Coordinates of C-alpha atoms in Angstrom, one line a residue:
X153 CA -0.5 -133.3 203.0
X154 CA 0.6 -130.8 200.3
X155 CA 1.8 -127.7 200.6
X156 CA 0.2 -126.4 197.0
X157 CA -1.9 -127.9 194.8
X158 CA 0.7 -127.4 191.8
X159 CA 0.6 -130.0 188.8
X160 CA 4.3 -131.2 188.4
X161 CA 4.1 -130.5 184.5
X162 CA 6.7 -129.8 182.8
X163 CA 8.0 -128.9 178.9
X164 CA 6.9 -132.1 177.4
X165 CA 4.9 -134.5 179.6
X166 CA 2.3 -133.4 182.4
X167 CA 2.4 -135.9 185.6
X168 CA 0.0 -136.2 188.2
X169 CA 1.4 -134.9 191.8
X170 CA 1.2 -131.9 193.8
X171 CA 3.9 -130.5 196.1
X172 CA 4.1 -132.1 199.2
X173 CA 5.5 -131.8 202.7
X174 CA 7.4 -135.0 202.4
X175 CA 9.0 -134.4 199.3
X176 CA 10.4 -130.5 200.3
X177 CA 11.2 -131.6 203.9
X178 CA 13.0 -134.7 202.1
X179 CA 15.0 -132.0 200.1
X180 CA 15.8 -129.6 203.0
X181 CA 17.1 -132.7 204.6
X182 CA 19.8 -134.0 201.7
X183 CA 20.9 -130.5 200.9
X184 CA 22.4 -130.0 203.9
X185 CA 24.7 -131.9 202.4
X186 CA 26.0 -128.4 201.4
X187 CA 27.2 -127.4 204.9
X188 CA 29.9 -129.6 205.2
X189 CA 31.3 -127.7 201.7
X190 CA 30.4 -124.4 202.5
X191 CA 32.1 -124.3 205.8
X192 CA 35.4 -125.8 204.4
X193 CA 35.3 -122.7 201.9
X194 CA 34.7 -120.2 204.5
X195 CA 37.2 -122.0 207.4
X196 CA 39.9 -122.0 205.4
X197 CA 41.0 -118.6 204.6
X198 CA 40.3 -117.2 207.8
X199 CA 42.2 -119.6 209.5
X200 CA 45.0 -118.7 207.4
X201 CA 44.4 -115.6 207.9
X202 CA 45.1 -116.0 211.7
X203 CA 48.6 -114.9 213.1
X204 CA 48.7 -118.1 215.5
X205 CA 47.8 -120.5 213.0
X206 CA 50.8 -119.3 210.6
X207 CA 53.6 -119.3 213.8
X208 CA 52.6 -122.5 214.3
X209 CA 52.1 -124.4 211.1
X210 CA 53.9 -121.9 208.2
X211 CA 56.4 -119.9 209.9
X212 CA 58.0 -118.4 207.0
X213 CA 54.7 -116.8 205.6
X214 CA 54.1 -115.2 209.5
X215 CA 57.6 -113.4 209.1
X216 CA 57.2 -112.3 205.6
X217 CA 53.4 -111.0 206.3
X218 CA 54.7 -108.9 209.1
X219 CA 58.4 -107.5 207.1
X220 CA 56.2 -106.7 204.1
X221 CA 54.1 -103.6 205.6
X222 CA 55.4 -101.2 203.3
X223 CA 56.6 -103.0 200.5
X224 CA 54.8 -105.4 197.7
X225 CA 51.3 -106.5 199.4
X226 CA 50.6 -108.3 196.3
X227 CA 53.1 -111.4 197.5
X228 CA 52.6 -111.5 201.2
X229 CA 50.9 -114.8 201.4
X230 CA 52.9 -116.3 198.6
X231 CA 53.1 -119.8 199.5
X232 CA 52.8 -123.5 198.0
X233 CA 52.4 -124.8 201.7
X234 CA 49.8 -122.4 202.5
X235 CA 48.1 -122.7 199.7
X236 CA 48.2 -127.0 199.5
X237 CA 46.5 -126.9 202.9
X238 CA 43.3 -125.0 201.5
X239 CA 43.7 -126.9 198.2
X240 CA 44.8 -130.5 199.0
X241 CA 41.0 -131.1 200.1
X242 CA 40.0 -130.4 196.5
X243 CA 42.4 -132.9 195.1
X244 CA 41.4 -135.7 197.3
X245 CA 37.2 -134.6 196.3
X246 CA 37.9 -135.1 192.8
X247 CA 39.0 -138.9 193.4
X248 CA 36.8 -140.0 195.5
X249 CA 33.9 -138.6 193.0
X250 CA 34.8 -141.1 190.9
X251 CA 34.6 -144.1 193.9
X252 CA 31.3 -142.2 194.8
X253 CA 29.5 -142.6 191.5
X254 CA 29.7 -146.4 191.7
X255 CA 28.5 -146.2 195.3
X256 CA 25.3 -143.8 194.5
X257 CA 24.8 -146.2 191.3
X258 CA 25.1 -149.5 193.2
X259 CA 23.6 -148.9 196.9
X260 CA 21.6 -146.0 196.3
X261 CA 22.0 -141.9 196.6
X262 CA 21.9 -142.0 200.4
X263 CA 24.2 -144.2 201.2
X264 CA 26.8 -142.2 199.8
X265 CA 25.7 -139.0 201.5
X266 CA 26.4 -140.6 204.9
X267 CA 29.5 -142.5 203.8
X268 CA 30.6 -138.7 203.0
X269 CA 29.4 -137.3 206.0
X270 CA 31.4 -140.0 208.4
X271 CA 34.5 -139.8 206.8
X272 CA 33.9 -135.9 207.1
X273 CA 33.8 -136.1 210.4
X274 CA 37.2 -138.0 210.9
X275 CA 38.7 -135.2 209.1
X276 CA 37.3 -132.3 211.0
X277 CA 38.3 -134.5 214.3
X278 CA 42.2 -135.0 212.7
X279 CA 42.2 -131.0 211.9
X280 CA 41.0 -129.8 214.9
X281 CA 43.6 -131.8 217.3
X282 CA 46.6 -131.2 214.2
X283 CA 50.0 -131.0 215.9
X284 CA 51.8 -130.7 212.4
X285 CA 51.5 -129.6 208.9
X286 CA 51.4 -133.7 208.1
X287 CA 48.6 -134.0 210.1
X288 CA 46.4 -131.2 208.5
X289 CA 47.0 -132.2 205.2
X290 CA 45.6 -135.7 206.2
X291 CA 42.8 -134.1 207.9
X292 CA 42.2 -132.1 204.4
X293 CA 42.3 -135.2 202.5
X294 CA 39.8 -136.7 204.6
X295 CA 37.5 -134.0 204.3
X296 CA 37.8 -133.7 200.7
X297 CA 36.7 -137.9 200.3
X298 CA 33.5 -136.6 201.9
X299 CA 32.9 -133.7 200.0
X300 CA 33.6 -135.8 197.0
X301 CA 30.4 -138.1 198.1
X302 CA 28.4 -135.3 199.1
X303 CA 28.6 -133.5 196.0
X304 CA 28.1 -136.7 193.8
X305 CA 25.2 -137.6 195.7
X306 CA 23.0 -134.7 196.7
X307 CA 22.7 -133.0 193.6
X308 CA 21.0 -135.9 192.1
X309 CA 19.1 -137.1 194.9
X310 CA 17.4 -133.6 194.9
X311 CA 16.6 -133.5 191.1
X312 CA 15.3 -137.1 191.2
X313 CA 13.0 -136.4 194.2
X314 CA 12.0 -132.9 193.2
X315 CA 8.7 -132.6 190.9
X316 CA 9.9 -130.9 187.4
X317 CA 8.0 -127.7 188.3
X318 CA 9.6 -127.0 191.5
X319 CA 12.9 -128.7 190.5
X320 CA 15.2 -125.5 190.2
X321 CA 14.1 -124.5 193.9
X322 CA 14.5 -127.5 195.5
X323 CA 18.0 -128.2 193.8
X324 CA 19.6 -125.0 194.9
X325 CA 19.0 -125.6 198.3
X326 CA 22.6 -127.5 197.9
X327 CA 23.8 -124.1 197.1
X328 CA 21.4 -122.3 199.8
X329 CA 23.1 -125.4 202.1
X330 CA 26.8 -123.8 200.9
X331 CA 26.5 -120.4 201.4
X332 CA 24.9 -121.1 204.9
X333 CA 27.6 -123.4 205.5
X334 CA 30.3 -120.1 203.9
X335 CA 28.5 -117.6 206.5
X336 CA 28.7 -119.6 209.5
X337 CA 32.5 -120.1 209.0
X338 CA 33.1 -116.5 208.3
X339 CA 31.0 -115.7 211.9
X340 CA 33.1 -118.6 213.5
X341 CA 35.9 -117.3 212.4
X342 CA 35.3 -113.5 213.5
X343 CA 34.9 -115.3 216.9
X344 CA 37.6 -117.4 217.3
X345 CA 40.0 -114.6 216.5
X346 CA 39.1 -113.1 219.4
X347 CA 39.6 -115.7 221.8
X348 CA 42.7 -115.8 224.1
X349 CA 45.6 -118.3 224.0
X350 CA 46.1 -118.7 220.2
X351 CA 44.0 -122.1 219.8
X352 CA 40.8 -120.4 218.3
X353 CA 41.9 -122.1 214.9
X354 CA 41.6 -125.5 216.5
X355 CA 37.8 -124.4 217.6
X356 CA 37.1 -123.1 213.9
X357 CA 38.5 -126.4 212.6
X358 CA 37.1 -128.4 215.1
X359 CA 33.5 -127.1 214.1
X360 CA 33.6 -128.4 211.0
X361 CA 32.4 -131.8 212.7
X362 CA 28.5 -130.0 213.6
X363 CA 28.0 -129.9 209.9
X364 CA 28.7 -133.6 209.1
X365 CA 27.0 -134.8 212.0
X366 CA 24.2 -133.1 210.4
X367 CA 24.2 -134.1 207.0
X368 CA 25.2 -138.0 208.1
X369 CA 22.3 -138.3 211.2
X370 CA 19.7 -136.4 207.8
X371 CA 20.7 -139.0 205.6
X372 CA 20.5 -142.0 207.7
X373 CA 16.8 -140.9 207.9
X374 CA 16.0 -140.2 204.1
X375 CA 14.0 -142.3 201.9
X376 CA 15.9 -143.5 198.6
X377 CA 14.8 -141.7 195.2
X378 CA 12.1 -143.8 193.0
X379 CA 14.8 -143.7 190.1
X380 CA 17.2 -145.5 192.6
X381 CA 14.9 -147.6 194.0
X382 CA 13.6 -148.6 190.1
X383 CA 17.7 -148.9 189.1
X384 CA 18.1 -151.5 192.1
X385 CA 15.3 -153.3 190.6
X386 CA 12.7 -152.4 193.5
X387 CA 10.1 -151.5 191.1
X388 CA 7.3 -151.7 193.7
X389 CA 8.6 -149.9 196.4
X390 CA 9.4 -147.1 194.0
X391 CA 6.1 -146.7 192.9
X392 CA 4.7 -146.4 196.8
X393 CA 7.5 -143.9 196.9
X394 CA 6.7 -141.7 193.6
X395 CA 2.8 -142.1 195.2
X396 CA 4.6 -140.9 198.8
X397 CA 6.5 -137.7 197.0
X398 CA 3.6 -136.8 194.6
X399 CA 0.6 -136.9 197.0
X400 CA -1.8 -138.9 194.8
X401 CA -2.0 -142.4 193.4
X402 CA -2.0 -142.4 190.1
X403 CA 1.3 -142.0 189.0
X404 CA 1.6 -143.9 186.1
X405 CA 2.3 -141.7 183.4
X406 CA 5.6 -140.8 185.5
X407 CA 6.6 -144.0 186.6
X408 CA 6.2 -145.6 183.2
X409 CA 9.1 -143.0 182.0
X410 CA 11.0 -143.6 185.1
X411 CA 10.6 -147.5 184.1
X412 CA 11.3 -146.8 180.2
X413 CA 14.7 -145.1 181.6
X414 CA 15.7 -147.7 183.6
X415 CA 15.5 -150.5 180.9
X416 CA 17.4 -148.3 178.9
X417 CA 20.0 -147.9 181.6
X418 CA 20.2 -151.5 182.7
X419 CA 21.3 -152.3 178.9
X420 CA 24.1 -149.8 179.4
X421 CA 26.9 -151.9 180.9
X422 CA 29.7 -149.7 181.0
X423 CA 28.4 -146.2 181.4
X424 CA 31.8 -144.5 181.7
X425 CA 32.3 -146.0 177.8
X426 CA 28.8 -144.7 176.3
X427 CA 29.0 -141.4 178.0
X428 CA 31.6 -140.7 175.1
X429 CA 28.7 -141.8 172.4
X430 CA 27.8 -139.3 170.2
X431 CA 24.4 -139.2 171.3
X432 CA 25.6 -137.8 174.5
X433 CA 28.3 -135.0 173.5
X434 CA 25.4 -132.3 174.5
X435 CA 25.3 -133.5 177.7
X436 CA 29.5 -134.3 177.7
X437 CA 30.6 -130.8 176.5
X438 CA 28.5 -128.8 179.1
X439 CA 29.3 -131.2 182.4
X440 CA 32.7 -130.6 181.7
X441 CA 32.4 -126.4 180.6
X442 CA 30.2 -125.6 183.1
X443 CA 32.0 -126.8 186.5
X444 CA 35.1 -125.3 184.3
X445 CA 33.8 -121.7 183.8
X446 CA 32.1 -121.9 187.5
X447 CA 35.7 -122.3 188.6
X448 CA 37.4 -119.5 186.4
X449 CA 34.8 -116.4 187.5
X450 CA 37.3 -116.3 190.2
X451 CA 34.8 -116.9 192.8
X452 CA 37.2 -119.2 194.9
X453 CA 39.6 -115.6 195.3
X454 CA 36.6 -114.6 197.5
X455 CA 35.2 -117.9 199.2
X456 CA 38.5 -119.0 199.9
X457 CA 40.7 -116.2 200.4
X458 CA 38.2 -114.0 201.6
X459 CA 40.1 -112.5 204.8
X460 CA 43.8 -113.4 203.3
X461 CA 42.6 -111.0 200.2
X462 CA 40.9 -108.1 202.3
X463 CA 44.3 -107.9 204.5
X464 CA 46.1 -107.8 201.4
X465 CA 44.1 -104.7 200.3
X466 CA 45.4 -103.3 203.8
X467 CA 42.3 -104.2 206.1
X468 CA 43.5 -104.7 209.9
X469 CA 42.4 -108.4 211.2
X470 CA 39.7 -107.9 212.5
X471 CA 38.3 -105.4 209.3
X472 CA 39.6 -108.8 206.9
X473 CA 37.5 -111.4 209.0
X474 CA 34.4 -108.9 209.1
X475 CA 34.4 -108.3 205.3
X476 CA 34.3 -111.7 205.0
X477 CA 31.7 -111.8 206.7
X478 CA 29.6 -109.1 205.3
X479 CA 30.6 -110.8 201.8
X480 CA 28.6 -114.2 203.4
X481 CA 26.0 -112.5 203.9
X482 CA 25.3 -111.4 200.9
X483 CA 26.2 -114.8 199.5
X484 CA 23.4 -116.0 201.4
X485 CA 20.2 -113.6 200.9
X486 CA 21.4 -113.4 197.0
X487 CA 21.0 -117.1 196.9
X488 CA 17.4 -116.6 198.1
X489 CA 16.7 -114.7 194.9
X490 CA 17.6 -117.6 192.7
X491 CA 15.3 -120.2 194.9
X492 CA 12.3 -117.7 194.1
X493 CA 13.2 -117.0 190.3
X494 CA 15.0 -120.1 188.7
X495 CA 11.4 -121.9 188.0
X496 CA 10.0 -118.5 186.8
X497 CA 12.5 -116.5 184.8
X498 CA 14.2 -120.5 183.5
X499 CA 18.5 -120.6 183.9
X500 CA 19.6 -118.9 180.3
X501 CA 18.4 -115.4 182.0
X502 CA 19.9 -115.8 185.5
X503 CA 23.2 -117.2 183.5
X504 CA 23.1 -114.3 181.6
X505 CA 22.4 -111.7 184.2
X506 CA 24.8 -112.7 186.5
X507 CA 27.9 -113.4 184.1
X508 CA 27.6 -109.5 182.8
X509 CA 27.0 -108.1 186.5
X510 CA 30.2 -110.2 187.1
X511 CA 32.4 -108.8 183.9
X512 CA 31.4 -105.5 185.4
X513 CA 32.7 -105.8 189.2
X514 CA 36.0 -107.9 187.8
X515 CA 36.6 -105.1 185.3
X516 CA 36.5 -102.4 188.1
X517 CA 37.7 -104.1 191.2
X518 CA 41.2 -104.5 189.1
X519 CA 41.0 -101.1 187.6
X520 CA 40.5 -99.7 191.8
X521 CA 43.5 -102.2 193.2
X522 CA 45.6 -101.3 189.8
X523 CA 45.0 -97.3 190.9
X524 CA 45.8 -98.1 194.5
X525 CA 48.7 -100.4 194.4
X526 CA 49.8 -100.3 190.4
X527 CA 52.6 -102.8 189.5
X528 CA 54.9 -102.0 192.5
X529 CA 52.0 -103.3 195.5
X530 CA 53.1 -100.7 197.0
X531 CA 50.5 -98.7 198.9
X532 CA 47.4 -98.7 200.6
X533 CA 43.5 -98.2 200.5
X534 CA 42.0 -95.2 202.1
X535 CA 39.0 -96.1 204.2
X536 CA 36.5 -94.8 201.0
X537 CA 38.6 -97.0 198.8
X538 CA 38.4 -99.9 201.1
X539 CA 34.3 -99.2 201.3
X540 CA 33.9 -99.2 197.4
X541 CA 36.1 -102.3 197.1
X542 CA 34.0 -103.8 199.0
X543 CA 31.2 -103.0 198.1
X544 CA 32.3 -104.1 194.3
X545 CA 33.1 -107.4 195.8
X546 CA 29.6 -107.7 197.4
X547 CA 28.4 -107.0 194.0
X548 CA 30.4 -109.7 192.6
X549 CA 29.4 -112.3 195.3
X550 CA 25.9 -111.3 194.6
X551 CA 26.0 -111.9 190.6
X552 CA 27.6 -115.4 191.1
X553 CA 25.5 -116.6 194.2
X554 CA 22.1 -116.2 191.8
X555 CA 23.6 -117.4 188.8
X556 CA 27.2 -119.3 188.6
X557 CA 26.2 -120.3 192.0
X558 CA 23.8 -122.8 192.6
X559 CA 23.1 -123.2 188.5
X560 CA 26.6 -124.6 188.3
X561 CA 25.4 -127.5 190.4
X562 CA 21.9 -127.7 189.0
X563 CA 22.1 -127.8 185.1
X564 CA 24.8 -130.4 185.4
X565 CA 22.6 -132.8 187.6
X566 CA 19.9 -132.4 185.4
X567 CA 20.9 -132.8 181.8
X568 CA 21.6 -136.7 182.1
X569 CA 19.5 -139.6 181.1
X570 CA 19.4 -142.4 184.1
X571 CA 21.8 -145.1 182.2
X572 CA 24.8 -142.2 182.6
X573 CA 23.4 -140.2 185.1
X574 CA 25.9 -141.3 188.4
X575 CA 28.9 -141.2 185.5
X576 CA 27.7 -137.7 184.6
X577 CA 27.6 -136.4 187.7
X578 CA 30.6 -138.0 189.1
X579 CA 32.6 -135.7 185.7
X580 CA 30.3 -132.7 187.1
X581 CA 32.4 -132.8 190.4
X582 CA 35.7 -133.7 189.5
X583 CA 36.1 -131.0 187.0
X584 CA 34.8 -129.2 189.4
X585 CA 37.1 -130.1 191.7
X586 CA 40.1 -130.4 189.9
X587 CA 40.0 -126.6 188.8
X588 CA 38.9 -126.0 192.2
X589 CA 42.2 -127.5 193.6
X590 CA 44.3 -125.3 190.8
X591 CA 42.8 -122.1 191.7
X592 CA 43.4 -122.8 195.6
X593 CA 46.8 -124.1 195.2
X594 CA 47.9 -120.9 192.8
X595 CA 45.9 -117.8 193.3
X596 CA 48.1 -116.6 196.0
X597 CA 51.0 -117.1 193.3
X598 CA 49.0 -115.9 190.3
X599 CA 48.2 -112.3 192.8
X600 CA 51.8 -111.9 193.5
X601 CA 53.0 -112.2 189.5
X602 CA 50.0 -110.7 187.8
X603 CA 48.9 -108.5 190.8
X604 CA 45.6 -106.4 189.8
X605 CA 45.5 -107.8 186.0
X606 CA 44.5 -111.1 187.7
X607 CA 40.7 -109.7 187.9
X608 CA 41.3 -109.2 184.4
X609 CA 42.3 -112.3 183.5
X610 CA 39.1 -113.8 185.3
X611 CA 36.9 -111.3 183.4
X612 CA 38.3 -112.8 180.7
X613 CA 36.5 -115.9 181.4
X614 CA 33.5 -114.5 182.6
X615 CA 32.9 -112.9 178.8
X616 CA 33.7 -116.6 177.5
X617 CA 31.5 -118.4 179.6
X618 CA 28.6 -116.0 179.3
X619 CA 28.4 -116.3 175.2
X620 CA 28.8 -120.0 175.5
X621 CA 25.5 -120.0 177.8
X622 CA 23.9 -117.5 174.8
X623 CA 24.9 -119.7 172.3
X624 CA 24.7 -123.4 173.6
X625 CA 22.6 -123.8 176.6
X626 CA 19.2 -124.8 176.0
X627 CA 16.4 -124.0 178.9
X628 CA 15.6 -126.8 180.8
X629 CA 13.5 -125.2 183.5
X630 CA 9.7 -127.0 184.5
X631 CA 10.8 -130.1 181.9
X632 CA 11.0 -133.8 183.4
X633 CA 14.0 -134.9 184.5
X634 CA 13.3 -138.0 182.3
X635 CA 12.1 -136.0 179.4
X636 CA 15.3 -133.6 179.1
X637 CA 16.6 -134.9 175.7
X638 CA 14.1 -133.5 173.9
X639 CA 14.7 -130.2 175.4
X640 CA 18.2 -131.2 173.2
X641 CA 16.7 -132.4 170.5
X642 CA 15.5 -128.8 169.5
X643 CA 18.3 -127.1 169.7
X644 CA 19.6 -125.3 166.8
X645 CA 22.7 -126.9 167.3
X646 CA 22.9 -129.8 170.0
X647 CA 19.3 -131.2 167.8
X648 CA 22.1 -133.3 165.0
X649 CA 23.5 -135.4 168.2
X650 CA 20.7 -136.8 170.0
X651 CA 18.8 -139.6 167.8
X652 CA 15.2 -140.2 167.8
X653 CA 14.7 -143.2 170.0
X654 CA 16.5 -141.3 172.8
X655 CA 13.1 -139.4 173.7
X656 CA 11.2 -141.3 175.6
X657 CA 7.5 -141.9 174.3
X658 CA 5.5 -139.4 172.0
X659 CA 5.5 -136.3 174.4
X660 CA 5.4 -133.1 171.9
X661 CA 8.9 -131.8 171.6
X662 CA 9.8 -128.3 172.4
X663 CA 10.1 -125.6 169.3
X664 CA 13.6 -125.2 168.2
X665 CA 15.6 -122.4 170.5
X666 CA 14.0 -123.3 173.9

């Protein structure tokens, strides 16, 4: 059954298929994969954020919150400890990305989804019953191995399975799958805050077990991707599966391609060696600058710190876990706008767009705390101030959640041929998570030395990051996952790297600046 009759066409080869049920429930499915990442984000600041959760676990950082009322509110969180428990699970992600991408490459996409989802779980479990510091910073670790998978995995199990046309859509529901997962924490939060006895951080942490069940019981149920299939050398089951996804029978335009690839991929024996060829430095340079830049717009001062950030700006409690939430919100319906456009309006515009509304709200939410709080930290934000911060913030959130966002994850995941693809994705994530793990473990530090310039130094990187997309990105939207080199190969710049024999058949190639 299909649920248009769209031809899955893209830049340079036109395949057979419509859009079917199967293939966007099969997508909905694996990017829930998402949740389990989203509501780490979200949990973690407003558990720190909680008075009972600092008594017990970080002491020092309670007593110095509550002396600092009227003095420097740029340094009341200040802390290493604090800060390794949010960014400890980062650290762990970004080695086990690397364990992941032989996993997907050997046994398939889905079995590293719910090998991420289980260990999850043991992690939420561990958190959730933590006595001591020791044992939250296991629990982190744990959760961060399954993030690790996840994010390895999903991306590339949704490009693979997704027809080129509706490819951008289907891909961001990972980042759809995030936000949710960023939302729901902020709201469990808000509750939990409220609940007597002083153990409604165990219930947020707790939670973070729903999400993985989730993701793991999805994934136990999905089919593998034709491209895996084809890479384990089950050639005829992937073709029932690319006639399953695509809703007709002929298919053999598309699984020729997917066939060419694979050859090409099984003569690759040691992909983590060719991926530093020359033919793929196009593909090299933006896996590593993109999950780079995604990480220095200085969204993670808003997912992470969220409520630690509003209560430095002199919100009560309550106010901080609230604005957090109002900020998820917007995450989430902003996202929504990127599902509908990314296949229309192509990635370059929705880069562009969103890095310039971003280097606007950076510029001026440092120029409102710098009037506010200046050098000293000393002061506080009226309740019209308060508003117009956040409402600058929402702003921010906005720009990044239908650009930065969910393009972050998508470009990467679908810029690399087959042979390299797992090895490719697996650099995606750890740079992602490495810079991830440095801007958890020192933004608290950074706020307290740089105070408001720090939204100047991110705006910094904003203006970078935007001209590199003006200058080197080449649009990839509606073009074959299998077909993407040629999108490379007529680029004014990337065009010199990528040799002939890496486009695949005699498909007409793109005119030079798409």
């Amino acid at each position: 059954m299909a649920v248009g009759g769209i031809v899955a066409q893209g830049g340079s080869a036109n395949y057979e298929g419509r859009v079917t049920c199967f293939v966007v429930i099969t997508c909905l499915v694996a990017a829930t994969g998402g949740l389990i990442f989203g509501y780490d984000i979200g949990i973690s600041g407003g558990v720190t954020s909680m008075d009972e959760f600092l008594q017990k676990f970080f002491p020092t950082v309670y007593e110095k919150e509550k002396n600092l009322r009227h003095e420097n509110q740029y340094c009341k969180f200040d802390s290493h400890l604090l800060q390794l428990f949010t960014s400890s699970l980062y650290l762990a992600a970004l080695v086990a990305s690397f364990f992941a991408s032989a996993t997907t490459r050997l046994f398939g996409r889905k079995v590293s989804m719910v090998s991420g989802g289980c260990v999850f779980l043991f992690g939420a479990v561990l958190n959730g019953a933590a006595q001591n510091v020791a044992m939250l910073i296991i629990g982190r670790l744990l959760l961060g191995v399954g993030i690790g998978y996840a994010n390895q995995s999903v991306p590339v199990y949704l490009s693979e399975m997704a027809p080129a046309k509706i490819r951008g859509a289907l891909n961001i529901g990972f980042q759809m799958a995030i936000c949710i997962g960023i939302l729901a924490a902020n709201m469990v939060n808000y509750g939990t805050a409220q609940m007597k006895g002083g153990n409604g951080w165990r219930v947020s942490l707790a939670l973070a077990a729903v999400p993985a069940v989730i993701m793991t019981v999805g994934a136990i149920f999905l089919p593998d991707t034709p491209n895996s299939l084809i890479e384990r050398g089950q050639s005829e089951k992937a073709k029932e599966m690319l006639q399953k996804i695509r809703g007709v029978d002929d298919v053999s335009a598309e699984f020729q391609d997917l066939v060419e690839a694979s050859e090409t991929s099984k003569q690759v024996e040691h992909p983590w060696r060719n991926i530093l060829q020359r033919r793929y430095r196009p593909q090299l340079v933006i896996v590593v600058l993109i999950p780079f830049f995604q990480q220095l717009t200085g969204i993670n001062v808003i997912m992470f710190y969220a409520p630690v950030l509003f209560k430095t700006l002199g919100f009560g409690d309550n106010a901080a876990l609230m604005s957090a939430v109002i900020s998820g919100f917007v995450n989430v319906a902003a996202t929504l706008v990127s599902v509908f456009t990314v296949d229309k309006f192509g990635r370059r515009k929705l880069f562009l767009q969103g890095g310039i509304q971003m280097l606007v709200c950076q510029i001026a939410v440092g120029a409102l705390i710098g009037s506010v709080f200046g050098v000293s930290g000393e002061g506080s934000f009226s309740k019209g101030m308060g508003n117009a911060a956040l409402i600058l913030i929402c702003l921010y959130v906005a720009a990044f959640a239908w650009s930065w966002g969910p393009l972050g994850w998508l470009v990467p995941s679908e810029i690399f041929p087959l042979e390299i693809r797992s090895a490719g994705q697996s650099i995606n994530v750890s740079v992602n998570m490495l810079f991830t793990f440095f801007i958890g473990q020192l933004f608290l530090t950074l706020l307290c030395h740089m105070k408001f310039g720090l939204f100047f130094f991110f705006g910094g990187f904003v203006l970078i990051m935007t001209l590199f997309i003006f200058f080197f990105l080449p649009e990839t939207k509606n073009v074959p996952i299998e077909e993407i080199n040629s999108v490379f190969k007529a680029h004014w710049f990337w065009g010199k790297y990528i040799p002939d024999d890496a486009v695949i058949g005699n498909h007409h190639v793109p005119p030079k600046g798409a």
